[in-house]
Amino acid sequence: MDLSLDDFEVLISEDRIRERCRELGQEIRAAVGDGPLVCVGVLKGSFIFMADLVRAIGGPLTCDFLRVSSYEGTRSTGNVRIEFDLTQPIEGADVLLIEDIVDTGRTAEFLLQSFQVRQPRSLRFCSLLDKPERRVVEVPVDHVGFTIANRFVIGYGLDFDGRYRDLPDIRALNPKKEAELAH
Ligand code: 5GP
């Protein structure tokens, strides 16, 4: 599939993202209290969102990261695996897992299960975007930035073929192009 930036239209502006991050930060700090929080970003898609979110959360916190990969062409949570893992144990900690987008829910289900067995004191899950129409497994998303329709999006950390993560806004593939690709 060959796509250029002209095939995308702005779905969520930089201003709306900034405002929503501020609100989410306050919401999360209110939910977890004033104590230390371990913020875990799922690479690579969440890194830009996480940078803004942690500054909006404020208070005592540390950051860690992990990376997962899914095997192509298969369809179960058993096919998500951790490519590299956290640098610190999370046992007894208040943890916030930060994702870019929840689509089928498979990645989130896998990550939440894999975190629960490490026995954190509390575990919350925040995703910048949520595509509920595409859900295959139910996962609890405690904090959602924006709920969107079933469209392919890029920007603000999300990529197409490794590119466009640096866009300041979130853009969706335009419906005309999407229809062309469906044929
Ligand atoms: P799930 O396991 O929920 O199906 O997939 C989650 C992952 O799929 C996300 O972390 C993201 O990497 C990828 N993904 C799902 N929808 C989109 C999208 O619209 N745009 C981009 N760039 N990635 C997506």
Coordinates of C-alpha atoms and ligand atoms in Angstrom, one line a residue:
M1 CA 0.0 0.0 0.0
D2 CA 1.5 3.3 -1.1
L3 CA 0.2 6.3 0.9
S4 CA 1.3 9.9 1.1
L5 CA 0.4 12.6 3.6
D6 CA -2.1 14.0 1.1
D7 CA -4.2 10.9 1.6
F8 CA -4.9 11.9 5.2
E9 CA -7.1 14.6 6.8
V10 CA -6.8 16.2 10.3
L11 CA -9.0 14.3 12.7
I12 CA -7.9 15.8 16.1
S13 CA -6.0 19.1 16.2
E14 CA -2.9 19.9 18.2
D15 CA -5.0 22.2 20.4
R16 CA -7.6 19.5 21.2
I17 CA -4.8 17.1 22.1
R18 CA -3.1 19.6 24.3
E19 CA -6.3 20.3 26.2
R20 CA -7.3 16.7 26.5
C21 CA -3.8 15.8 27.9
R22 CA -4.2 18.4 30.6
E23 CA -7.6 17.0 31.6
L24 CA -6.3 13.4 31.5
G25 CA -3.3 14.4 33.7
Q26 CA -5.6 15.9 36.3
E27 CA -8.0 12.9 36.1
I28 CA -5.2 10.4 36.6
R29 CA -3.6 12.3 39.5
A30 CA -7.0 12.5 41.2
A31 CA -7.5 8.8 40.7
V32 CA -4.1 7.6 42.0
G33 CA -3.6 10.1 44.8
D34 CA -0.4 12.1 45.6
G35 CA 2.0 9.1 45.9
P36 CA 4.6 7.8 43.5
L37 CA 3.4 6.5 40.2
V38 CA 5.2 4.3 37.8
C39 CA 4.2 5.3 34.2
V40 CA 4.9 2.6 31.6
G41 CA 4.8 3.5 27.9
V42 CA 4.3 0.9 25.3
L43 CA 6.8 1.6 22.5
K44 CA 6.9 2.9 20.0
G45 CA 3.4 4.5 19.5
S46 CA 2.9 6.0 22.9
F47 CA 6.2 7.9 23.3
I48 CA 4.9 11.4 22.3
F49 CA 1.6 11.1 24.1
M50 CA 3.5 9.8 27.2
A51 CA 5.9 12.8 27.1
D52 CA 2.9 15.2 27.3
L53 CA 0.8 13.1 29.7
V54 CA 3.5 12.6 32.4
R55 CA 4.0 16.4 32.5
A56 CA 0.3 16.9 32.9
I57 CA 0.1 14.2 35.7
G58 CA 2.8 15.9 37.7
G59 CA 3.8 14.9 41.3
P60 CA 6.2 12.0 42.1
L61 CA 6.5 9.7 39.2
T62 CA 9.0 7.5 37.3
C63 CA 8.9 6.4 33.6
D64 CA 9.6 3.0 32.2
F65 CA 9.0 1.4 28.8
L66 CA 8.4 -1.9 27.1
R67 CA 7.9 -3.1 23.6
V68 CA 5.6 -5.8 22.3
S69 CA 5.2 -7.4 18.9
S70 CA 2.4 -9.4 17.4
Y71 CA 2.9 -12.2 15.0
E72 CA 1.5 -11.4 11.6
G73 CA -1.5 -13.1 10.2
T74 CA -2.6 -14.8 13.5
R75 CA -5.5 -13.9 15.7
S76 CA -5.1 -14.6 19.4
T77 CA -3.5 -13.0 22.5
G78 CA -1.0 -15.9 22.6
N79 CA 0.6 -14.2 19.6
V80 CA 1.6 -11.0 21.3
R81 CA 5.0 -11.2 23.0
I82 CA 7.3 -8.8 24.9
E83 CA 10.3 -7.8 22.8
F84 CA 11.9 -5.9 25.6
D85 CA 10.7 -5.6 29.1
L86 CA 10.6 -3.1 32.0
T87 CA 13.8 -2.2 33.7
Q88 CA 12.4 -2.3 37.3
P89 CA 10.0 -4.6 39.1
I90 CA 6.5 -3.2 39.7
E91 CA 5.5 -5.3 42.6
G92 CA 3.7 -3.2 45.2
A93 CA 3.7 -0.1 43.0
D94 CA 0.9 2.1 41.6
V95 CA 1.3 1.6 37.9
L96 CA -0.2 3.4 34.9
L97 CA 0.1 1.6 31.6
I98 CA 0.1 4.0 28.6
E99 CA -0.9 3.0 25.1
D100 CA -1.4 4.9 21.8
I101 CA -4.6 3.1 20.7
V102 CA -6.8 0.2 21.6
D103 CA -8.1 -1.5 18.5
T104 CA -9.0 -5.2 18.8
G105 CA -7.9 -5.1 22.5
R106 CA -5.6 -8.1 22.1
T107 CA -2.4 -6.2 22.9
A108 CA -4.0 -4.5 25.9
E109 CA -5.4 -7.8 27.2
F110 CA -2.0 -9.4 27.0
L111 CA -0.3 -6.5 28.7
L112 CA -2.8 -6.2 31.5
Q113 CA -2.6 -9.9 32.2
S114 CA 1.2 -9.8 32.1
F115 CA 1.3 -6.9 34.5
Q116 CA -1.2 -8.3 37.0
V117 CA 0.9 -11.3 37.7
R118 CA 3.7 -9.0 38.8
Q119 CA 1.5 -7.9 41.6
P120 CA 1.4 -4.1 41.4
R121 CA -0.5 -2.3 44.2
S122 CA -2.8 -0.8 41.6
L123 CA -2.9 -0.9 37.8
R124 CA -4.6 1.7 35.7
F125 CA -4.7 1.8 31.9
C126 CA -4.7 4.9 29.8
S127 CA -5.0 5.0 26.0
L128 CA -4.8 8.1 23.8
L129 CA -7.3 6.6 21.3
D130 CA -10.0 4.0 21.5
K131 CA -11.7 2.3 18.5
P132 CA -14.5 0.4 20.2
E133 CA -16.1 -0.8 16.9
R134 CA -13.1 -3.0 16.3
R135 CA -13.0 -4.6 19.7
V136 CA -12.6 -8.4 19.8
V137 CA -11.7 -8.9 23.4
E138 CA -13.2 -6.7 26.2
V139 CA -10.6 -4.7 28.1
P140 CA -11.1 -2.1 30.8
V141 CA -9.7 1.2 29.6
D142 CA -9.7 3.5 32.7
H143 CA -8.7 6.7 30.9
V144 CA -9.4 7.4 27.2
G145 CA -8.2 10.4 25.3
F146 CA -10.5 10.2 22.3
T147 CA -13.0 7.6 21.1
I148 CA -12.8 7.4 17.3
A149 CA -14.6 5.6 14.5
N150 CA -12.9 2.7 12.7
R151 CA -10.4 4.7 10.6
F152 CA -6.7 4.3 10.1
V153 CA -4.9 7.1 12.0
I154 CA -1.4 8.5 12.1
G155 CA 0.5 11.3 13.8
Y156 CA 1.3 12.2 17.4
G157 CA 3.3 9.0 17.9
L158 CA 1.3 6.8 15.5
D159 CA 2.9 5.6 12.3
F160 CA 2.4 4.4 8.9
D161 CA 5.3 2.2 7.8
G162 CA 7.5 3.8 10.5
R163 CA 6.7 7.4 9.3
Y164 CA 4.6 10.3 10.5
R165 CA 5.0 9.8 14.2
D166 CA 6.3 13.4 14.4
L167 CA 3.1 15.0 13.2
P168 CA 1.7 17.3 15.8
D169 CA -1.9 16.3 15.2
I170 CA -3.8 13.1 14.6
R171 CA -4.8 12.4 11.0
A172 CA -7.2 9.8 9.5
L173 CA -6.9 8.2 6.1
N174 CA -9.5 10.0 3.9
P175 CA -12.7 8.0 3.1
K176 CA -12.1 8.2 -0.7
K177 CA -8.6 6.6 -0.3
E178 CA -10.0 4.1 2.2
A179 CA -12.7 3.0 -0.3
E180 CA -10.1 2.7 -3.1
L181 CA -7.9 0.5 -0.9
A182 CA -10.9 -1.7 -0.1
H183 CA -11.4 -2.6 -3.8
Ligands
5GP1 P1 -4.9 -4.2 19.1 O1 -4.0 -5.3 19.8 O2 -5.8 -3.5 20.1 O3 -5.6 -4.7 18.0 O4 -3.8 -3.2 18.5 C1 -3.2 -2.2 19.1 C2 -2.0 -1.8 18.2 O5 -2.4 -1.7 16.8 C3 -1.7 -0.3 18.5 O6 -0.8 -0.2 19.6 C4 -1.2 0.2 17.2 O7 0.2 -0.1 17.1 C5 -1.9 -0.6 16.1 N1 -3.0 0.2 15.5 C6 -4.3 -0.1 15.6 N2 -5.0 0.8 15.0 C7 -4.1 1.7 14.4 C8 -4.3 2.9 13.6 O8 -5.4 3.3 13.2 N3 -3.1 3.5 13.2 C9 -1.9 3.0 13.6 N4 -0.8 3.7 13.2 N5 -1.7 1.9 14.4 C10 -2.8 1.3 14.8

